XYZ file of C-alpha atoms in Angstrom:
401
model
C -208.681 43.300 -81.168
C -209.707 40.349 -78.960
C -210.831 36.708 -79.379
C -211.947 34.985 -76.250
C -212.299 37.119 -73.117
C -208.986 37.799 -71.677
C -207.009 36.629 -74.710
C -205.455 39.267 -77.006
C -205.151 38.391 -80.685
C -201.728 38.918 -82.055
C -201.091 40.594 -85.377
C -197.842 40.007 -87.191
C -195.967 42.886 -88.716
C -196.883 41.849 -92.277
C -200.574 42.027 -91.594
C -200.100 45.335 -89.797
C -198.297 46.838 -92.837
C -200.922 45.568 -95.112
C -203.537 48.029 -93.712
C -203.826 50.631 -96.443
C -206.080 53.624 -95.673
C -205.293 55.489 -98.889
C -208.071 55.538 -101.502
C -207.516 54.194 -105.001
C -206.380 50.902 -106.364
C -204.568 48.375 -104.207
C -200.823 48.764 -104.437
C -198.106 46.186 -103.613
C -197.460 46.049 -99.929
C -193.833 46.524 -99.009
C -192.362 44.509 -96.114
C -191.032 46.156 -93.059
C -187.521 44.959 -93.913
C -187.605 47.084 -97.079
C -187.782 50.228 -94.937
C -185.186 49.070 -92.408
C -182.641 46.901 -94.304
C -180.339 44.929 -92.125
C -176.546 44.729 -92.190
C -175.393 41.629 -94.099
C -172.026 39.924 -94.018
C -171.432 40.544 -97.673
C -173.158 41.079 -101.064
C -175.409 38.096 -100.325
C -176.659 39.728 -97.138
C -177.672 42.999 -98.738
C -174.091 44.480 -98.784
C -173.305 48.031 -97.552
C -173.751 49.356 -94.008
C -176.743 49.810 -91.860
C -179.506 51.975 -93.367
C -178.487 51.338 -96.960
C -181.481 50.432 -99.049
C -181.494 47.967 -101.933
C -181.446 49.476 -105.369
C -184.676 47.788 -106.572
C -186.858 49.757 -104.156
C -189.225 52.605 -105.186
C -188.203 56.225 -104.357
C -190.437 56.160 -101.286
C -188.401 53.425 -99.696
C -185.238 55.405 -100.237
C -186.378 58.103 -97.791
C -184.509 58.115 -94.453
C -186.433 56.887 -91.463
C -186.489 60.315 -89.867
C -188.293 61.606 -92.851
C -190.880 58.906 -92.629
C -191.675 59.931 -89.095
C -192.124 63.652 -90.026
C -188.855 64.869 -88.418
C -186.728 67.606 -89.879
C -183.314 66.498 -91.129
C -180.319 68.711 -91.555
C -180.611 68.478 -95.380
C -184.055 70.120 -95.511
C -183.430 72.651 -92.776
C -182.523 75.274 -95.366
C -185.887 74.830 -97.076
C -187.721 75.431 -93.838
C -185.754 78.683 -93.241
C -186.377 79.792 -96.815
C -190.137 79.238 -96.358
C -190.184 81.252 -93.107
C -188.244 84.088 -94.667
C -190.558 84.091 -97.680
C -193.710 83.695 -95.629
C -195.058 87.058 -96.719
C -195.619 85.809 -100.325
C -197.755 82.930 -98.938
C -200.275 85.502 -97.603
C -201.308 86.605 -101.072
C -201.314 89.834 -103.043
C -203.678 92.882 -103.122
C -204.387 95.132 -106.092
C -205.883 98.545 -105.477
C -205.878 102.196 -106.681
C -205.472 105.461 -104.718
C -206.442 108.897 -105.805
C -206.119 112.131 -103.831
C -208.557 114.851 -104.940
C -207.087 118.037 -103.626
C -210.017 120.235 -104.754
C -212.632 118.249 -102.841
C -210.302 117.143 -100.007
C -211.098 113.464 -100.500
C -209.019 110.297 -100.779
C -210.512 107.676 -103.117
C -209.498 104.069 -102.414
C -210.506 101.516 -105.107
C -210.150 97.956 -103.793
C -209.900 95.792 -106.914
C -208.920 92.149 -106.104
C -206.643 89.858 -104.211
C -204.832 86.724 -105.410
C -203.496 83.667 -103.685
C -204.733 84.488 -100.209
C -203.742 82.215 -97.333
C -206.472 79.568 -96.596
C -208.126 80.306 -93.237
C -211.038 77.834 -93.092
C -211.278 74.086 -92.811
C -212.394 73.806 -96.359
C -209.097 75.265 -97.529
C -210.689 78.611 -98.521
C -211.494 81.941 -96.851
C -214.220 84.603 -96.527
C -212.028 87.730 -97.086
C -212.814 91.428 -96.717
C -210.686 94.545 -96.566
C -210.484 97.175 -93.853
C -208.934 100.707 -94.214
C -207.540 102.829 -91.380
C -205.636 106.101 -91.408
C -202.591 106.181 -89.104
C -201.947 107.722 -86.732
C -205.350 107.941 -85.069
C -206.760 104.634 -86.221
C -210.217 104.145 -84.642
C -213.719 103.156 -85.500
C -214.383 106.641 -86.816
C -212.024 106.421 -89.745
C -212.417 102.658 -90.559
C -213.841 101.831 -93.968
C -214.691 98.280 -94.907
C -215.557 96.326 -98.110
C -218.142 93.549 -98.496
C -217.149 89.963 -97.688
C -216.515 87.520 -100.573
C -217.461 83.970 -99.601
C -215.323 80.747 -100.173
C -212.525 82.141 -102.313
C -208.834 82.744 -102.249
C -208.967 85.105 -105.213
C -211.657 87.577 -104.306
C -212.824 90.446 -106.570
C -214.323 93.466 -104.899
C -214.180 96.450 -107.283
C -215.385 98.700 -104.502
C -214.679 102.444 -104.024
C -214.133 103.692 -100.450
C -213.751 107.466 -99.835
C -212.232 109.499 -96.959
C -213.561 113.021 -96.630
C -211.776 116.003 -95.076
C -208.287 114.942 -96.168
C -205.919 117.925 -96.180
C -202.404 118.401 -97.617
C -201.025 118.024 -94.112
C -202.686 114.549 -93.920
C -201.113 113.556 -97.195
C -197.692 114.550 -95.771
C -197.917 112.821 -92.411
C -200.468 110.013 -92.482
C -200.269 106.346 -93.548
C -203.039 104.298 -94.966
C -203.301 100.772 -93.507
C -205.047 98.248 -95.664
C -205.882 94.991 -93.870
C -207.221 91.734 -95.345
C -209.174 89.624 -92.844
C -211.205 86.453 -92.848
C -214.767 86.700 -91.601
C -215.821 84.025 -89.160
C -219.376 84.045 -87.930
C -218.799 81.494 -85.157
C -215.738 83.173 -83.672
C -213.483 86.248 -84.019
C -212.469 87.368 -87.483
C -208.909 86.341 -88.354
C -206.168 88.585 -89.697
C -204.585 87.479 -93.009
C -202.174 90.310 -93.898
C -201.830 94.041 -94.392
C -200.205 96.794 -96.446
C -199.188 100.228 -95.222
C -198.988 103.030 -97.816
C -197.535 106.427 -96.913
C -199.822 109.038 -98.431
C -196.872 111.198 -99.408
C -196.364 108.790 -102.243
C -199.500 110.204 -103.946
C -199.619 113.166 -106.211
C -202.761 115.385 -106.305
C -205.344 114.329 -108.944
C -203.165 111.432 -110.165
C -204.424 107.854 -109.676
C -201.754 105.489 -108.505
C -202.007 101.724 -109.033
C -200.693 99.197 -106.486
C -200.221 95.403 -106.693
C -198.329 94.456 -103.497
C -197.734 91.334 -101.463
C -199.479 91.288 -98.068
C -197.236 91.425 -95.021
C -197.659 89.843 -91.624
C -198.119 92.392 -88.825
C -198.748 91.250 -85.229
C -201.482 93.637 -83.891
C -200.761 95.313 -80.585
C -202.736 93.974 -77.619
C -205.791 96.035 -76.703
C -205.846 97.659 -73.246
C -208.557 95.278 -72.079
C -206.312 92.242 -72.843
C -203.309 93.665 -70.956
C -202.472 92.853 -67.437
C -202.746 95.570 -64.776
C -198.961 95.978 -64.727
C -198.812 96.466 -68.531
C -201.659 98.930 -68.483
C -199.881 100.966 -65.825
C -196.643 100.963 -67.768
C -198.545 101.942 -70.966
C -200.252 104.863 -69.279
C -197.010 106.061 -67.707
C -195.202 105.991 -71.100
C -198.096 107.800 -72.744
C -198.053 110.588 -70.176
C -194.290 110.820 -70.422
C -194.493 111.141 -74.179
C -197.012 113.967 -73.840
C -194.809 115.821 -71.364
C -191.835 115.481 -73.691
C -193.801 116.759 -76.615
C -194.925 119.809 -74.725
C -198.158 121.089 -73.191
C -199.361 122.666 -76.410
C -200.133 119.298 -77.961
C -203.893 118.986 -78.696
C -205.718 115.725 -79.361
C -207.485 115.543 -82.729
C -211.188 114.711 -82.348
C -212.321 114.686 -86.035
C -213.021 117.088 -88.856
C -215.757 119.529 -89.662
C -216.665 121.134 -93.042
C -217.753 124.766 -92.637
C -218.924 127.272 -95.221
C -218.635 131.044 -94.718
C -220.111 133.769 -96.838
C -220.652 137.513 -96.140
C -223.780 138.801 -97.893
C -223.451 142.456 -98.901
C -227.197 142.553 -99.689
C -228.358 141.183 -96.311
C -225.484 142.805 -94.397
C -224.548 139.724 -92.484
C -222.452 136.564 -92.112
C -223.916 133.243 -93.371
C -222.367 130.180 -91.522
C -223.019 126.779 -93.011
C -222.499 123.486 -90.953
C -222.187 121.008 -93.707
C -220.857 117.816 -92.238
C -218.377 116.151 -89.867
C -216.058 113.247 -90.378
C -214.156 110.790 -88.220
C -215.540 112.150 -84.942
C -214.319 110.661 -81.625
C -216.659 107.998 -80.158
C -218.160 109.078 -76.882
C -220.725 106.322 -76.173
C -220.203 102.758 -75.070
C -221.539 101.472 -78.414
C -218.600 102.980 -80.242
C -220.564 105.893 -81.690
C -221.854 109.349 -80.794
C -225.033 111.397 -81.084
C -223.423 114.601 -82.334
C -224.784 118.058 -82.786
C -223.002 121.449 -83.420
C -223.161 124.788 -81.636
C -221.825 128.187 -82.916
C -221.094 131.407 -81.081
C -219.841 134.750 -82.318
C -217.527 136.223 -79.673
C -217.554 138.593 -77.916
C -221.219 138.206 -77.324
C -222.431 140.822 -74.856
C -226.156 140.207 -75.325
C -225.655 136.359 -75.454
C -227.824 136.070 -78.504
C -225.302 134.552 -81.004
C -225.893 130.943 -80.033
C -227.125 128.562 -82.753
C -227.476 124.829 -82.614
C -228.062 122.119 -85.170
C -230.327 119.087 -84.780
C -228.900 115.854 -83.240
C -227.779 113.049 -85.541
C -228.204 109.640 -83.848
C -225.439 106.981 -83.669
C -222.960 108.205 -86.180
C -219.369 109.418 -86.370
C -219.763 110.977 -89.814
C -222.956 113.170 -89.632
C -224.316 115.375 -92.324
C -226.103 118.497 -91.139
C -226.400 120.880 -94.102
C -227.731 123.687 -91.893
C -227.094 127.453 -92.142
C -227.114 130.190 -89.539
C -227.174 133.966 -90.208
C -225.528 136.683 -88.179
C -226.699 140.158 -89.059
C -223.622 142.387 -88.644
C -221.633 145.057 -90.359
C -218.521 143.965 -92.185
C -216.372 146.292 -90.143
C -217.606 144.727 -86.869
C -216.660 141.217 -88.002
C -213.048 142.224 -88.157
C -212.948 141.991 -84.323
C -215.161 138.873 -83.952
C -214.296 135.201 -83.495
C -216.562 132.370 -84.581
C -216.476 129.459 -82.163
C -217.755 126.105 -83.407
C -218.121 123.199 -80.949
C -219.315 119.642 -81.481
C -221.141 117.799 -78.634
C -222.457 114.349 -77.975
C -226.068 114.359 -76.805
C -226.902 112.234 -73.773
C -230.269 111.694 -72.169
C -230.448 112.331 -68.397
C -226.984 113.725 -67.945
C -224.647 116.425 -69.202
C -223.620 116.266 -72.847
C -220.031 115.310 -73.746
C -217.743 117.716 -75.479
C -216.256 116.096 -78.700
C -214.143 118.872 -80.174
C -214.055 122.495 -81.282
C -212.465 125.020 -83.536
C -212.243 128.845 -83.569
C -212.087 131.129 -86.668
C -211.133 134.767 -86.393
C -208.327 137.282 -86.537
C -206.724 135.863 -83.402
C -206.519 132.253 -84.644
C -203.798 130.573 -86.686
C -203.317 128.509 -89.761
C -206.249 127.437 -92.017
C -208.819 128.826 -89.550
C -207.438 132.379 -89.770
C -207.051 132.098 -93.562
C -210.663 130.926 -94.004
C -211.936 133.864 -91.973
C -209.871 136.505 -93.701
C -210.759 135.160 -97.193
C -214.420 135.362 -96.258
C -214.121 139.026 -95.314
C -212.212 139.819 -98.486
C -214.334 137.846 -101.029
C -217.864 139.170 -100.442
C -220.921 137.261 -101.676
C -218.776 134.170 -102.219
C -219.351 130.843 -100.403
C -216.078 129.366 -99.162
C -216.051 125.773 -97.907
C -213.091 124.505 -95.872
C -212.309 121.552 -93.671
C -211.146 122.216 -90.156
C -209.628 119.975 -87.514
C -211.531 119.568 -84.266
C -209.301 119.557 -81.175
C -209.823 118.669 -77.543
C -209.408 122.261 -76.433
C -212.638 123.625 -75.133
C -213.089 127.427 -75.588
C -213.287 129.055 -72.179
C -216.556 130.865 -73.089
C -218.154 127.719 -74.409
C -216.999 125.760 -71.357
C -218.659 128.190 -69.034
C -222.012 127.788 -70.771
C -224.356 124.792 -70.249
C -223.899 122.085 -72.872
C -227.583 121.787 -73.589
């Protein structure tokens, strides 16, 4: 503040302390000496030692100078530690239901509501939504997402999200990750908190209710954000882990729902390609253009090939197509049905997504499905099968078109 040019106006400390930016009625202005009492020679001079405030002051004046400056004193250090240790409760709580339907191989997730979420926007509110992932194997293929609730810390969704192709083995080994995020249209969405539920806690056909505090989890850095050295170390550790686990380890590429039925009237095998779920993404846009091919091996005449139509830009396609193989029941006992899923590309060779073989020489659920079909004639049997990265030798030798 200046008067004449070159002269600076002086403001005494009383006028400086009289500046009150707080709204509301004008309150009495304390003098600077009330906050910093001086040592007096005796009772007349204020008594006590340095820093001792008079008894007639308001509680605000009794605060130590360090507190007025925003510093942390030893007395309130315990409160800060307690707040940090209890920081998970400040993120909010999430209420949801889970139901595993063993008959239909589905996992139903009912996202109900959240309470007391952490404010993420400048207005003191948030635009929350919920994401679901199945671990291990979290990717865009198995991500489910609710709608976004605007400007609230207590959102209510009441949305049902469903995973298809969930087997008993998934219930035993997989974990459901439920993340609450804040949507931001001008920048990246922000992470609020998450909950991880081991699916082994669920019982078939019994709905389980949850109301749990969100926890803070620091997401791992994506490969694109890593330095070259970190990416090299990560690739080395991944290869080392695969070597330790053995060469027989196959990468899971999704699920496929197949139906088998042997018709005694038509004397042949009816193969149904119903749908796929959680396929691996093969295109740069994070999706695939999948289609399915089937072969009945050995195929001397090379006439057993069937192919579905192409479904554009999806990781969970529905085909609902059937193929018929005319063949005696006794001949099927030595046959193997090979099912492969491909990603269609224009102008170049198609990409292999995953495959599965059903027959007397296979193992596990694939062999059981095949043998049940040959025993239960004129009965349609639908089963989910896991697609692996192993390409059948016969299918690999054939063109992918």
